[in-house]
Each structure stands twice: as structure tokens, then as C-alpha cells.
Amino acid sequence: QVLLEESGGGLVQAGDSLRLSCTVSGHTLRVYTMAWFRQAPGKEREFLAAFRWPGGNTQSADSLKGRFTVSRDNVKNTVSLQMNSMSDEDTGIYYCAARLQSVIVSAMRQASSYNYWGQGTQVTVSS
């Protein structure tokens, strides 16, 4: 069992930066792929970024244009999402996801590839 808990959400102004964290507990040594998704009101869940290890393959949504960066801290068992130059279009609920099995690179962007999800954290960007 893998438990995921997001934190760091809140209200920011357009142009600001925000860093989200996902604390991982449970069988962390078995976690192979982790990702961040978000869901805006009235829209489908959207892939943001993911990475897989061993190997360290990283995927990011092209629409983000490099504004978001995913990273992990093995000591703290956390996965972070650094978000820069935020706009009101970044408003939504942000979710951390994990998959215990390895996955092909093309599947890293698909929500259906992930077995475990956090409860989500709200991010609101005020323009």
C-alpha cells in the first residue's frame, strides 16, 4: 500500500511561483513512477509531469513550456512540483500519483497508468 499526501497549495497572484510537495509513505521502495496531474473546474484531469526510476526518465506536458519542474527527495520521501510564472489558467486541484510497476514512457502521461492517488491540494491563481 502506498499513501500519498499533497501539500503546499493555496492562493497566489499571477506571475508568482509555488512549490507543491507530495509525501510518500508505505512501500516506498517499490514505487517506480510518480506524476503530477491537475483538474480545473469543468475540465478533465490533465497530466503535468512525471518521472520514473530507476533510469530517471522525466516527462512534462508540452503546454507548460518549461514552467513546471518535478523533483524528488529520497531522504524525505517526497516528490515536489515547482511551478513558476503562474497564471489563472493554472487554477485547479493538483494531484500526486504513483505506480508500483514500471511503465513504458508513453504511458507515463496517462492517468489510468497510476495505481495510487493523493486527495489533492487546491491551487488558486488570482489575476
mmCIF file of N, CA and C in Angstrom:
data_model
loop_
_atom_site.group_PDB
_atom_site.id
_atom_site.type_symbol
_atom_site.label_atom_id
_atom_site.label_comp_id
_atom_site.label_asym_id
_atom_site.label_seq_id
_atom_site.Cartn_x
_atom_site.Cartn_y
_atom_site.Cartn_z
ATOM 1 N N GLN A 1 0.838 -1.193 0.000
ATOM 2 C CA GLN A 1 0.000 0.000 0.000
ATOM 3 C C GLN A 1 0.875 1.246 0.000
ATOM 4 N N VAL A 2 0.559 2.187 -0.850
ATOM 5 C CA VAL A 2 1.273 3.454 -0.922
ATOM 6 C C VAL A 2 0.300 4.568 -0.572
ATOM 7 N N LEU A 3 0.695 5.426 0.343
ATOM 8 C CA LEU A 3 -0.128 6.573 0.727
ATOM 9 C C LEU A 3 0.545 7.841 0.232
ATOM 10 N N LEU A 4 -0.239 8.707 -0.368
ATOM 11 C CA LEU A 4 0.265 9.949 -0.920
ATOM 12 C C LEU A 4 -0.492 11.117 -0.305
ATOM 13 N N GLU A 5 0.226 12.140 0.100
ATOM 14 C CA GLU A 5 -0.414 13.317 0.671
ATOM 15 C C GLU A 5 0.223 14.571 0.095
ATOM 16 N N GLU A 6 -0.588 15.363 -0.617
ATOM 17 C CA GLU A 6 -0.106 16.612 -1.194
ATOM 18 C C GLU A 6 -0.181 17.747 -0.180
ATOM 19 N N SER A 7 0.699 18.719 -0.354
ATOM 20 C CA SER A 7 0.673 19.919 0.473
ATOM 21 C C SER A 7 1.281 21.071 -0.314
ATOM 22 N N GLY A 8 1.058 22.282 0.181
ATOM 23 C CA GLY A 8 1.664 23.456 -0.438
ATOM 24 C C GLY A 8 0.733 24.277 -1.295
ATOM 25 N N GLY A 9 -0.502 23.818 -1.464
ATOM 26 C CA GLY A 9 -1.445 24.587 -2.264
ATOM 27 C C GLY A 9 -1.878 25.864 -1.570
ATOM 28 N N GLY A 10 -2.550 26.728 -2.317
ATOM 29 C CA GLY A 10 -3.030 27.967 -1.733
ATOM 30 C C GLY A 10 -3.374 28.977 -2.792
ATOM 31 N N LEU A 11 -3.475 30.216 -2.370
ATOM 32 C CA LEU A 11 -3.821 31.327 -3.254
ATOM 33 C C LEU A 11 -2.566 32.127 -3.579
ATOM 34 N N VAL A 12 -2.308 32.318 -4.864
ATOM 35 C CA VAL A 12 -1.160 33.112 -5.300
ATOM 36 C C VAL A 12 -1.620 34.106 -6.351
ATOM 37 N N GLN A 13 -0.746 35.053 -6.640
ATOM 38 C CA GLN A 13 -1.024 36.050 -7.671
ATOM 39 C C GLN A 13 -0.418 35.599 -8.995
ATOM 40 N N ALA A 14 -0.984 36.064 -10.079
ATOM 41 C CA ALA A 14 -0.423 35.756 -11.393
ATOM 42 C C ALA A 14 1.022 36.219 -11.449
ATOM 43 N N GLY A 15 1.872 35.365 -12.011
ATOM 44 C CA GLY A 15 3.292 35.662 -12.084
ATOM 45 C C GLY A 15 4.103 35.095 -10.939
ATOM 46 N N ASP A 16 3.427 34.685 -9.873
ATOM 47 C CA ASP A 16 4.107 34.122 -8.713
ATOM 48 C C ASP A 16 4.565 32.689 -8.978
ATOM 49 N N SER A 17 5.332 32.178 -8.022
ATOM 50 C CA SER A 17 5.766 30.781 -8.038
ATOM 51 C C SER A 17 5.177 30.067 -6.819
ATOM 52 N N LEU A 18 5.052 28.767 -6.967
ATOM 53 C CA LEU A 18 4.534 27.945 -5.875
ATOM 54 C C LEU A 18 5.154 26.570 -5.969
ATOM 55 N N ARG A 19 5.418 25.982 -4.807
ATOM 56 C CA ARG A 19 6.004 24.644 -4.774
ATOM 57 C C ARG A 19 5.085 23.703 -4.019
ATOM 58 N N LEU A 20 4.680 22.644 -4.689
ATOM 59 C CA LEU A 20 3.859 21.610 -4.078
ATOM 60 C C LEU A 20 4.732 20.425 -3.693
ATOM 61 N N SER A 21 4.334 19.765 -2.633
ATOM 62 C CA SER A 21 5.046 18.561 -2.209
ATOM 63 C C SER A 21 4.071 17.404 -2.063
ATOM 64 N N CYS A 22 4.569 16.230 -2.304
ATOM 65 C CA CYS A 22 3.795 15.002 -2.131
ATOM 66 C C CYS A 22 4.616 14.084 -1.233
ATOM 67 N N THR A 23 4.086 13.812 -0.052
ATOM 68 C CA THR A 23 4.762 12.918 0.878
ATOM 69 C C THR A 23 4.316 11.498 0.608
ATOM 70 N N VAL A 24 5.284 10.620 0.444
ATOM 71 C CA VAL A 24 5.017 9.226 0.113
ATOM 72 C C VAL A 24 5.282 8.357 1.337
ATOM 73 N N SER A 25 4.344 7.498 1.669
ATOM 74 C CA SER A 25 4.548 6.556 2.766
ATOM 75 C C SER A 25 4.047 5.186 2.338
ATOM 76 N N GLY A 26 4.494 4.171 3.023
ATOM 77 C CA GLY A 26 4.129 2.814 2.661
ATOM 78 C C GLY A 26 5.321 2.129 2.023
ATOM 79 N N HIS A 27 5.092 1.357 1.018
ATOM 80 C CA HIS A 27 6.155 0.598 0.363
ATOM 81 C C HIS A 27 6.891 1.483 -0.632
ATOM 82 N N THR A 28 7.564 2.477 -0.123
ATOM 83 C CA THR A 28 8.178 3.472 -0.990
ATOM 84 C C THR A 28 9.255 2.884 -1.884
ATOM 85 N N LEU A 29 9.945 1.864 -1.439
ATOM 86 C CA LEU A 29 11.000 1.295 -2.267
ATOM 87 C C LEU A 29 10.441 0.642 -3.514
ATOM 88 N N ARG A 30 9.163 0.384 -3.541
ATOM 89 C CA ARG A 30 8.555 -0.275 -4.689
ATOM 90 C C ARG A 30 7.951 0.719 -5.669
ATOM 91 N N VAL A 31 7.974 1.986 -5.333
ATOM 92 C CA VAL A 31 7.369 2.982 -6.218
ATOM 93 C C VAL A 31 8.278 3.218 -7.396
ATOM 94 N N TYR A 32 7.779 3.018 -8.584
ATOM 95 C CA TYR A 32 8.615 3.152 -9.769
ATOM 96 C C TYR A 32 8.353 4.427 -10.555
ATOM 97 N N THR A 33 7.098 4.841 -10.626
ATOM 98 C CA THR A 33 6.748 6.001 -11.425
ATOM 99 C C THR A 33 5.848 6.916 -10.614
ATOM 100 N N MET A 34 6.142 8.207 -10.651
ATOM 101 C CA MET A 34 5.307 9.170 -9.949
ATOM 102 C C MET A 34 5.011 10.343 -10.857
ATOM 103 N N ALA A 35 3.859 10.955 -10.621
ATOM 104 C CA ALA A 35 3.423 12.010 -11.518
ATOM 105 C C ALA A 35 2.576 13.040 -10.792
ATOM 106 N N TRP A 36 2.425 14.181 -11.449
ATOM 107 C CA TRP A 36 1.516 15.232 -11.004
ATOM 108 C C TRP A 36 0.478 15.463 -12.099
ATOM 109 N N PHE A 37 -0.768 15.572 -11.671
ATOM 110 C CA PHE A 37 -1.875 15.911 -12.544
ATOM 111 C C PHE A 37 -2.629 17.077 -11.902
ATOM 112 N N ARG A 38 -3.468 17.701 -12.667
ATOM 113 C CA ARG A 38 -4.359 18.716 -12.105
ATOM 114 C C ARG A 38 -5.709 18.628 -12.796
ATOM 115 N N GLN A 39 -6.699 19.145 -12.097
ATOM 116 C CA GLN A 39 -8.041 19.178 -12.662
ATOM 117 C C GLN A 39 -8.654 20.541 -12.384
ATOM 118 N N ALA A 40 -8.939 21.259 -13.455
ATOM 119 C CA ALA A 40 -9.585 22.560 -13.358
ATOM 120 C C ALA A 40 -11.097 22.362 -13.348
ATOM 121 N N PRO A 41 -11.822 23.308 -12.806
ATOM 122 C CA PRO A 41 -13.289 23.186 -12.771
ATOM 123 C C PRO A 41 -13.875 22.943 -14.148
ATOM 124 N N GLY A 42 -14.676 21.899 -14.266
ATOM 125 C CA GLY A 42 -15.338 21.598 -15.519
ATOM 126 C C GLY A 42 -14.460 20.970 -16.581
ATOM 127 N N LYS A 43 -13.234 20.600 -16.220
ATOM 128 C CA LYS A 43 -12.313 20.016 -17.198
ATOM 129 C C LYS A 43 -11.845 18.642 -16.730
ATOM 130 N N GLU A 44 -11.278 17.902 -17.662
ATOM 131 C CA GLU A 44 -10.747 16.595 -17.336
ATOM 132 C C GLU A 44 -9.391 16.733 -16.629
ATOM 133 N N ARG A 45 -9.028 15.654 -15.960
ATOM 134 C CA ARG A 45 -7.730 15.643 -15.290
ATOM 135 C C ARG A 45 -6.628 15.736 -16.340
ATOM 136 N N GLU A 46 -5.652 16.576 -16.067
ATOM 137 C CA GLU A 46 -4.607 16.911 -17.034
ATOM 138 C C GLU A 46 -3.234 16.500 -16.513
ATOM 139 N N PHE A 47 -2.464 15.847 -17.352
ATOM 140 C CA PHE A 47 -1.106 15.470 -16.987
ATOM 141 C C PHE A 47 -0.207 16.699 -16.940
ATOM 142 N N LEU A 48 0.686 16.741 -15.943
ATOM 143 C CA LEU A 48 1.637 17.839 -15.824
ATOM 144 C C LEU A 48 3.071 17.363 -15.980
ATOM 145 N N ALA A 49 3.487 16.439 -15.134
ATOM 146 C CA ALA A 49 4.872 15.983 -15.157
ATOM 147 C C ALA A 49 4.980 14.641 -14.450
ATOM 148 N N ALA A 50 6.007 13.882 -14.816
ATOM 149 C CA ALA A 50 6.225 12.573 -14.200
ATOM 150 C C ALA A 50 7.682 12.179 -14.340
ATOM 151 N N PHE A 51 8.096 11.307 -13.454
ATOM 152 C CA PHE A 51 9.409 10.718 -13.640
ATOM 153 C C PHE A 51 9.374 9.271 -13.181
ATOM 154 N N ARG A 52 10.316 8.516 -13.705
ATOM 155 C CA ARG A 52 10.356 7.077 -13.478
ATOM 156 C C ARG A 52 11.762 6.696 -13.057
ATOM 157 N N TRP A 53 11.865 5.814 -12.101
ATOM 158 C CA TRP A 53 13.178 5.295 -11.749
ATOM 159 C C TRP A 53 13.086 3.812 -11.425
ATOM 160 N N PRO A 54 14.161 3.082 -11.546
ATOM 161 C CA PRO A 54 15.484 3.577 -11.929
ATOM 162 C C PRO A 54 15.528 4.036 -13.381
ATOM 163 N N GLY A 55 16.474 4.819 -13.679
ATOM 164 C CA GLY A 55 16.609 5.352 -15.039
ATOM 165 C C GLY A 55 16.438 6.847 -15.080
ATOM 166 N N GLY A 56 15.520 7.372 -14.252
ATOM 167 C CA GLY A 56 15.364 8.814 -14.169
ATOM 168 C C GLY A 56 14.683 9.464 -15.339
ATOM 169 N N ASN A 57 13.904 8.727 -16.122
ATOM 170 C CA ASN A 57 13.190 9.344 -17.243
ATOM 171 C C ASN A 57 12.152 10.333 -16.741
ATOM 172 N N THR A 58 12.147 11.528 -17.318
ATOM 173 C CA THR A 58 11.225 12.585 -16.911
ATOM 174 C C THR A 58 10.368 13.013 -18.089
ATOM 175 N N GLN A 59 9.083 13.210 -17.839
ATOM 176 C CA GLN A 59 8.149 13.674 -18.854
ATOM 177 C C GLN A 59 7.439 14.924 -18.346
ATOM 178 N N SER A 60 7.220 15.884 -19.217
ATOM 179 C CA SER A 60 6.473 17.092 -18.857
ATOM 180 C C SER A 60 5.519 17.437 -19.981
ATOM 181 N N ALA A 61 4.386 18.013 -19.606
ATOM 182 C CA ALA A 61 3.411 18.427 -20.606
ATOM 183 C C ALA A 61 3.982 19.560 -21.448
ATOM 184 N N ASP A 62 3.862 19.447 -22.739
ATOM 185 C CA ASP A 62 4.396 20.465 -23.644
ATOM 186 C C ASP A 62 3.747 21.826 -23.409
ATOM 187 N N SER A 63 2.478 21.818 -23.008
ATOM 188 C CA SER A 63 1.738 23.066 -22.815
ATOM 189 C C SER A 63 2.315 23.919 -21.687
ATOM 190 N N LEU A 64 3.073 23.305 -20.798
ATOM 191 C CA LEU A 64 3.634 24.058 -19.670
ATOM 192 C C LEU A 64 4.815 24.919 -20.079
ATOM 193 N N LYS A 65 5.404 24.625 -21.199
ATOM 194 C CA LYS A 65 6.517 25.419 -21.746
ATOM 195 C C LYS A 65 7.641 25.581 -20.730
ATOM 196 N N GLY A 66 7.921 24.511 -19.989
ATOM 197 C CA GLY A 66 9.050 24.515 -19.078
ATOM 198 C C GLY A 66 8.821 25.253 -17.772
ATOM 199 N N ARG A 67 7.592 25.681 -17.505
ATOM 200 C CA ARG A 67 7.343 26.439 -16.281
ATOM 201 C C ARG A 67 7.313 25.559 -15.027
ATOM 202 N N PHE A 68 6.986 24.292 -15.205
ATOM 203 C CA PHE A 68 6.866 23.385 -14.062
ATOM 204 C C PHE A 68 8.010 22.376 -14.081
ATOM 205 N N THR A 69 8.534 22.075 -12.898
ATOM 206 C CA THR A 69 9.622 21.120 -12.775
ATOM 207 C C THR A 69 9.309 20.131 -11.655
ATOM 208 N N VAL A 70 9.486 18.850 -11.927
ATOM 209 C CA VAL A 70 9.251 17.821 -10.912
ATOM 210 C C VAL A 70 10.593 17.321 -10.395
ATOM 211 N N SER A 71 10.641 17.026 -9.099
ATOM 212 C CA SER A 71 11.870 16.527 -8.493
ATOM 213 C C SER A 71 11.511 15.643 -7.307
ATOM 214 N N ARG A 72 12.479 14.903 -6.803
ATOM 215 C CA ARG A 72 12.211 14.043 -5.658
ATOM 216 C C ARG A 72 13.337 14.159 -4.636
ATOM 217 N N ASP A 73 12.983 13.870 -3.396
ATOM 218 C CA ASP A 73 13.944 13.868 -2.299
ATOM 219 C C ASP A 73 13.850 12.501 -1.637
ATOM 220 N N ASN A 74 14.856 11.674 -1.863
ATOM 221 C CA ASN A 74 14.818 10.315 -1.338
ATOM 222 C C ASN A 74 14.882 10.273 0.184
ATOM 223 N N VAL A 75 15.545 11.228 0.779
ATOM 224 C CA VAL A 75 15.683 11.233 2.234
ATOM 225 C C VAL A 75 14.330 11.549 2.883
ATOM 226 N N LYS A 76 13.638 12.519 2.349
ATOM 227 C CA LYS A 76 12.353 12.937 2.921
ATOM 228 C C LYS A 76 11.174 12.161 2.342
ATOM 229 N N ASN A 77 11.450 11.317 1.356
ATOM 230 C CA ASN A 77 10.375 10.574 0.688
ATOM 231 C C ASN A 77 9.308 11.511 0.141
ATOM 232 N N THR A 78 9.744 12.546 -0.524
ATOM 233 C CA THR A 78 8.804 13.498 -1.113
ATOM 234 C C THR A 78 9.077 13.693 -2.600
ATOM 235 N N VAL A 79 8.030 14.052 -3.289
ATOM 236 C CA VAL A 79 8.102 14.433 -4.690
ATOM 237 C C VAL A 79 7.545 15.854 -4.781
ATOM 238 N N SER A 80 8.240 16.733 -5.446
ATOM 239 C CA SER A 80 7.838 18.125 -5.478
ATOM 240 C C SER A 80 7.527 18.577 -6.901
ATOM 241 N N LEU A 81 6.706 19.604 -6.981
ATOM 242 C CA LEU A 81 6.381 20.242 -8.254
ATOM 243 C C LEU A 81 6.609 21.733 -8.078
ATOM 244 N N GLN A 82 7.617 22.243 -8.731
ATOM 245 C CA GLN A 82 7.918 23.669 -8.698
ATOM 246 C C GLN A 82 7.203 24.338 -9.866
ATOM 247 N N MET A 83 6.373 25.330 -9.561
ATOM 248 C CA MET A 83 5.587 25.994 -10.585
ATOM 249 C C MET A 83 5.972 27.468 -10.639
ATOM 250 N N ASN A 84 6.346 27.938 -11.803
ATOM 251 C CA ASN A 84 6.778 29.321 -11.983
ATOM 252 C C ASN A 84 5.883 30.042 -12.981
ATOM 253 N N SER A 85 5.929 31.367 -12.928
ATOM 254 C CA SER A 85 5.176 32.211 -13.867
ATOM 255 C C SER A 85 3.730 31.754 -13.985
ATOM 256 N N MET A 86 3.089 31.641 -12.862
ATOM 257 C CA MET A 86 1.744 31.081 -12.845
ATOM 258 C C MET A 86 0.718 32.064 -13.384
ATOM 259 N N SER A 87 -0.337 31.517 -13.970
ATOM 260 C CA SER A 87 -1.445 32.318 -14.482
ATOM 261 C C SER A 87 -2.756 31.741 -13.961
ATOM 262 N N ASP A 88 -3.845 32.444 -14.218
ATOM 263 C CA ASP A 88 -5.133 31.965 -13.722
ATOM 264 C C ASP A 88 -5.516 30.630 -14.359
ATOM 265 N N GLU A 89 -4.911 30.299 -15.480
ATOM 266 C CA GLU A 89 -5.178 29.001 -16.124
ATOM 267 C C GLU A 89 -4.581 27.843 -15.332
ATOM 268 N N ASP A 90 -3.727 28.139 -14.369
ATOM 269 C CA ASP A 90 -3.135 27.093 -13.530
ATOM 270 C C ASP A 90 -4.005 26.773 -12.321
ATOM 271 N N THR A 91 -5.114 27.452 -12.189
ATOM 272 C CA THR A 91 -6.029 27.178 -11.081
ATOM 273 C C THR A 91 -6.628 25.791 -11.212
ATOM 274 N N GLY A 92 -6.652 25.074 -10.097
ATOM 275 C CA GLY A 92 -7.239 23.741 -10.109
ATOM 276 C C GLY A 92 -6.818 22.944 -8.889
ATOM 277 N N ILE A 93 -7.245 21.702 -8.865
ATOM 278 C CA ILE A 93 -6.818 20.782 -7.814
ATOM 279 C C ILE A 93 -5.651 19.967 -8.359
ATOM 280 N N TYR A 94 -4.583 19.929 -7.601
ATOM 281 C CA TYR A 94 -3.364 19.256 -8.033
ATOM 282 C C TYR A 94 -3.230 17.935 -7.291
ATOM 283 N N TYR A 95 -2.974 16.893 -8.070
ATOM 284 C CA TYR A 95 -2.899 15.543 -7.530
ATOM 285 C C TYR A 95 -1.533 14.917 -7.772
ATOM 286 N N CYS A 96 -1.086 14.189 -6.782
ATOM 287 C CA CYS A 96 0.102 13.369 -6.893
ATOM 288 C C CYS A 96 -0.343 11.934 -7.153
ATOM 289 N N ALA A 97 0.376 11.214 -8.009
ATOM 290 C CA ALA A 97 0.006 9.847 -8.349
ATOM 291 C C ALA A 97 1.235 8.953 -8.374
ATOM 292 N N ALA A 98 1.027 7.670 -8.107
ATOM 293 C CA ALA A 98 2.138 6.730 -8.081
ATOM 294 C C ALA A 98 1.736 5.406 -8.706
ATOM 295 N N ARG A 99 2.739 4.752 -9.247
ATOM 296 C CA ARG A 99 2.544 3.426 -9.836
ATOM 297 C C ARG A 99 3.654 2.527 -9.325
ATOM 298 N N LEU A 100 3.278 1.355 -8.848
ATOM 299 C CA LEU A 100 4.269 0.452 -8.271
ATOM 300 C C LEU A 100 5.042 -0.314 -9.334
ATOM 301 N N GLN A 101 4.465 -0.497 -10.494
ATOM 302 C CA GLN A 101 5.143 -1.239 -11.549
ATOM 303 C C GLN A 101 5.789 -0.268 -12.529
ATOM 304 N N SER A 102 6.787 -0.772 -13.222
ATOM 305 C CA SER A 102 7.383 0.034 -14.265
ATOM 306 C C SER A 102 6.365 0.237 -15.382
ATOM 307 N N VAL A 103 6.531 1.297 -16.148
ATOM 308 C CA VAL A 103 5.603 1.617 -17.219
ATOM 309 C C VAL A 103 6.392 2.169 -18.394
ATOM 310 N N ILE A 104 5.900 1.913 -19.606
ATOM 311 C CA ILE A 104 6.590 2.453 -20.762
ATOM 312 C C ILE A 104 6.453 3.972 -20.768
ATOM 313 N N VAL A 105 7.385 4.621 -21.421
ATOM 314 C CA VAL A 105 7.453 6.072 -21.378
ATOM 315 C C VAL A 105 6.143 6.707 -21.847
ATOM 316 N N SER A 106 5.569 6.213 -22.906
ATOM 317 C CA SER A 106 4.351 6.815 -23.449
ATOM 318 C C SER A 106 3.177 6.737 -22.477
ATOM 319 N N ALA A 107 3.203 5.782 -21.581
ATOM 320 C CA ALA A 107 2.104 5.611 -20.623
ATOM 321 C C ALA A 107 2.273 6.497 -19.390
ATOM 322 N N MET A 108 3.401 7.117 -19.231
ATOM 323 C CA MET A 108 3.639 7.950 -18.052
ATOM 324 C C MET A 108 2.686 9.139 -18.008
ATOM 325 N N ARG A 109 2.159 9.556 -19.150
ATOM 326 C CA ARG A 109 1.285 10.718 -19.222
ATOM 327 C C ARG A 109 -0.195 10.382 -19.030
ATOM 328 N N GLN A 110 -0.503 9.128 -18.858
ATOM 329 C CA GLN A 110 -1.889 8.690 -18.772
ATOM 330 C C GLN A 110 -2.309 8.458 -17.324
ATOM 331 N N ALA A 111 -3.403 9.074 -16.912
ATOM 332 C CA ALA A 111 -3.884 8.917 -15.546
ATOM 333 C C ALA A 111 -4.198 7.461 -15.228
ATOM 334 N N SER A 112 -4.658 6.731 -16.206
ATOM 335 C CA SER A 112 -5.017 5.324 -15.993
ATOM 336 C C SER A 112 -3.818 4.444 -15.670
ATOM 337 N N SER A 113 -2.601 4.960 -15.848
ATOM 338 C CA SER A 113 -1.401 4.168 -15.567
ATOM 339 C C SER A 113 -1.085 4.099 -14.075
ATOM 340 N N TYR A 114 -1.722 4.929 -13.268
ATOM 341 C CA TYR A 114 -1.338 5.080 -11.869
ATOM 342 C C TYR A 114 -2.312 4.392 -10.925
ATOM 343 N N ASN A 115 -1.721 3.671 -9.958
ATOM 344 C CA ASN A 115 -2.500 2.877 -9.024
ATOM 345 C C ASN A 115 -2.965 3.671 -7.802
ATOM 346 N N TYR A 116 -2.169 4.670 -7.422
ATOM 347 C CA TYR A 116 -2.439 5.371 -6.175
ATOM 348 C C TYR A 116 -2.481 6.878 -6.397
ATOM 349 N N TRP A 117 -3.397 7.521 -5.672
ATOM 350 C CA TRP A 117 -3.596 8.960 -5.809
ATOM 351 C C TRP A 117 -3.720 9.608 -4.438
ATOM 352 N N GLY A 118 -3.234 10.840 -4.361
ATOM 353 C CA GLY A 118 -3.479 11.623 -3.166
ATOM 354 C C GLY A 118 -4.859 12.260 -3.226
ATOM 355 N N GLN A 119 -5.212 12.959 -2.163
ATOM 356 C CA GLN A 119 -6.526 13.604 -2.091
ATOM 357 C C GLN A 119 -6.573 14.904 -2.886
ATOM 358 N N GLY A 120 -5.404 15.441 -3.200
ATOM 359 C CA GLY A 120 -5.354 16.674 -3.968
ATOM 360 C C GLY A 120 -5.183 17.897 -3.094
ATOM 361 N N THR A 121 -4.613 18.939 -3.673
ATOM 362 C CA THR A 121 -4.462 20.216 -2.984
ATOM 363 C C THR A 121 -4.893 21.327 -3.933
ATOM 364 N N GLN A 122 -5.658 22.265 -3.415
ATOM 365 C CA GLN A 122 -6.213 23.331 -4.240
ATOM 366 C C GLN A 122 -5.174 24.421 -4.479
ATOM 367 N N VAL A 123 -5.056 24.815 -5.743
ATOM 368 C CA VAL A 123 -4.218 25.949 -6.125
ATOM 369 C C VAL A 123 -5.104 26.951 -6.844
ATOM 370 N N THR A 124 -5.098 28.184 -6.374
ATOM 371 C CA THR A 124 -5.879 29.242 -6.993
ATOM 372 C C THR A 124 -4.954 30.387 -7.350
ATOM 373 N N VAL A 125 -5.004 30.784 -8.618
ATOM 374 C CA VAL A 125 -4.167 31.876 -9.091
ATOM 375 C C VAL A 125 -5.074 33.053 -9.404
ATOM 376 N N SER A 126 -4.808 34.160 -8.753
ATOM 377 C CA SER A 126 -5.608 35.360 -8.931
ATOM 378 C C SER A 126 -4.919 36.302 -9.916
ATOM 379 N N SER A 127 -5.670 36.716 -10.919
ATOM 380 C CA SER A 127 -5.065 37.594 -11.939
ATOM 381 C C SER A 127 -5.241 39.064 -11.587
#
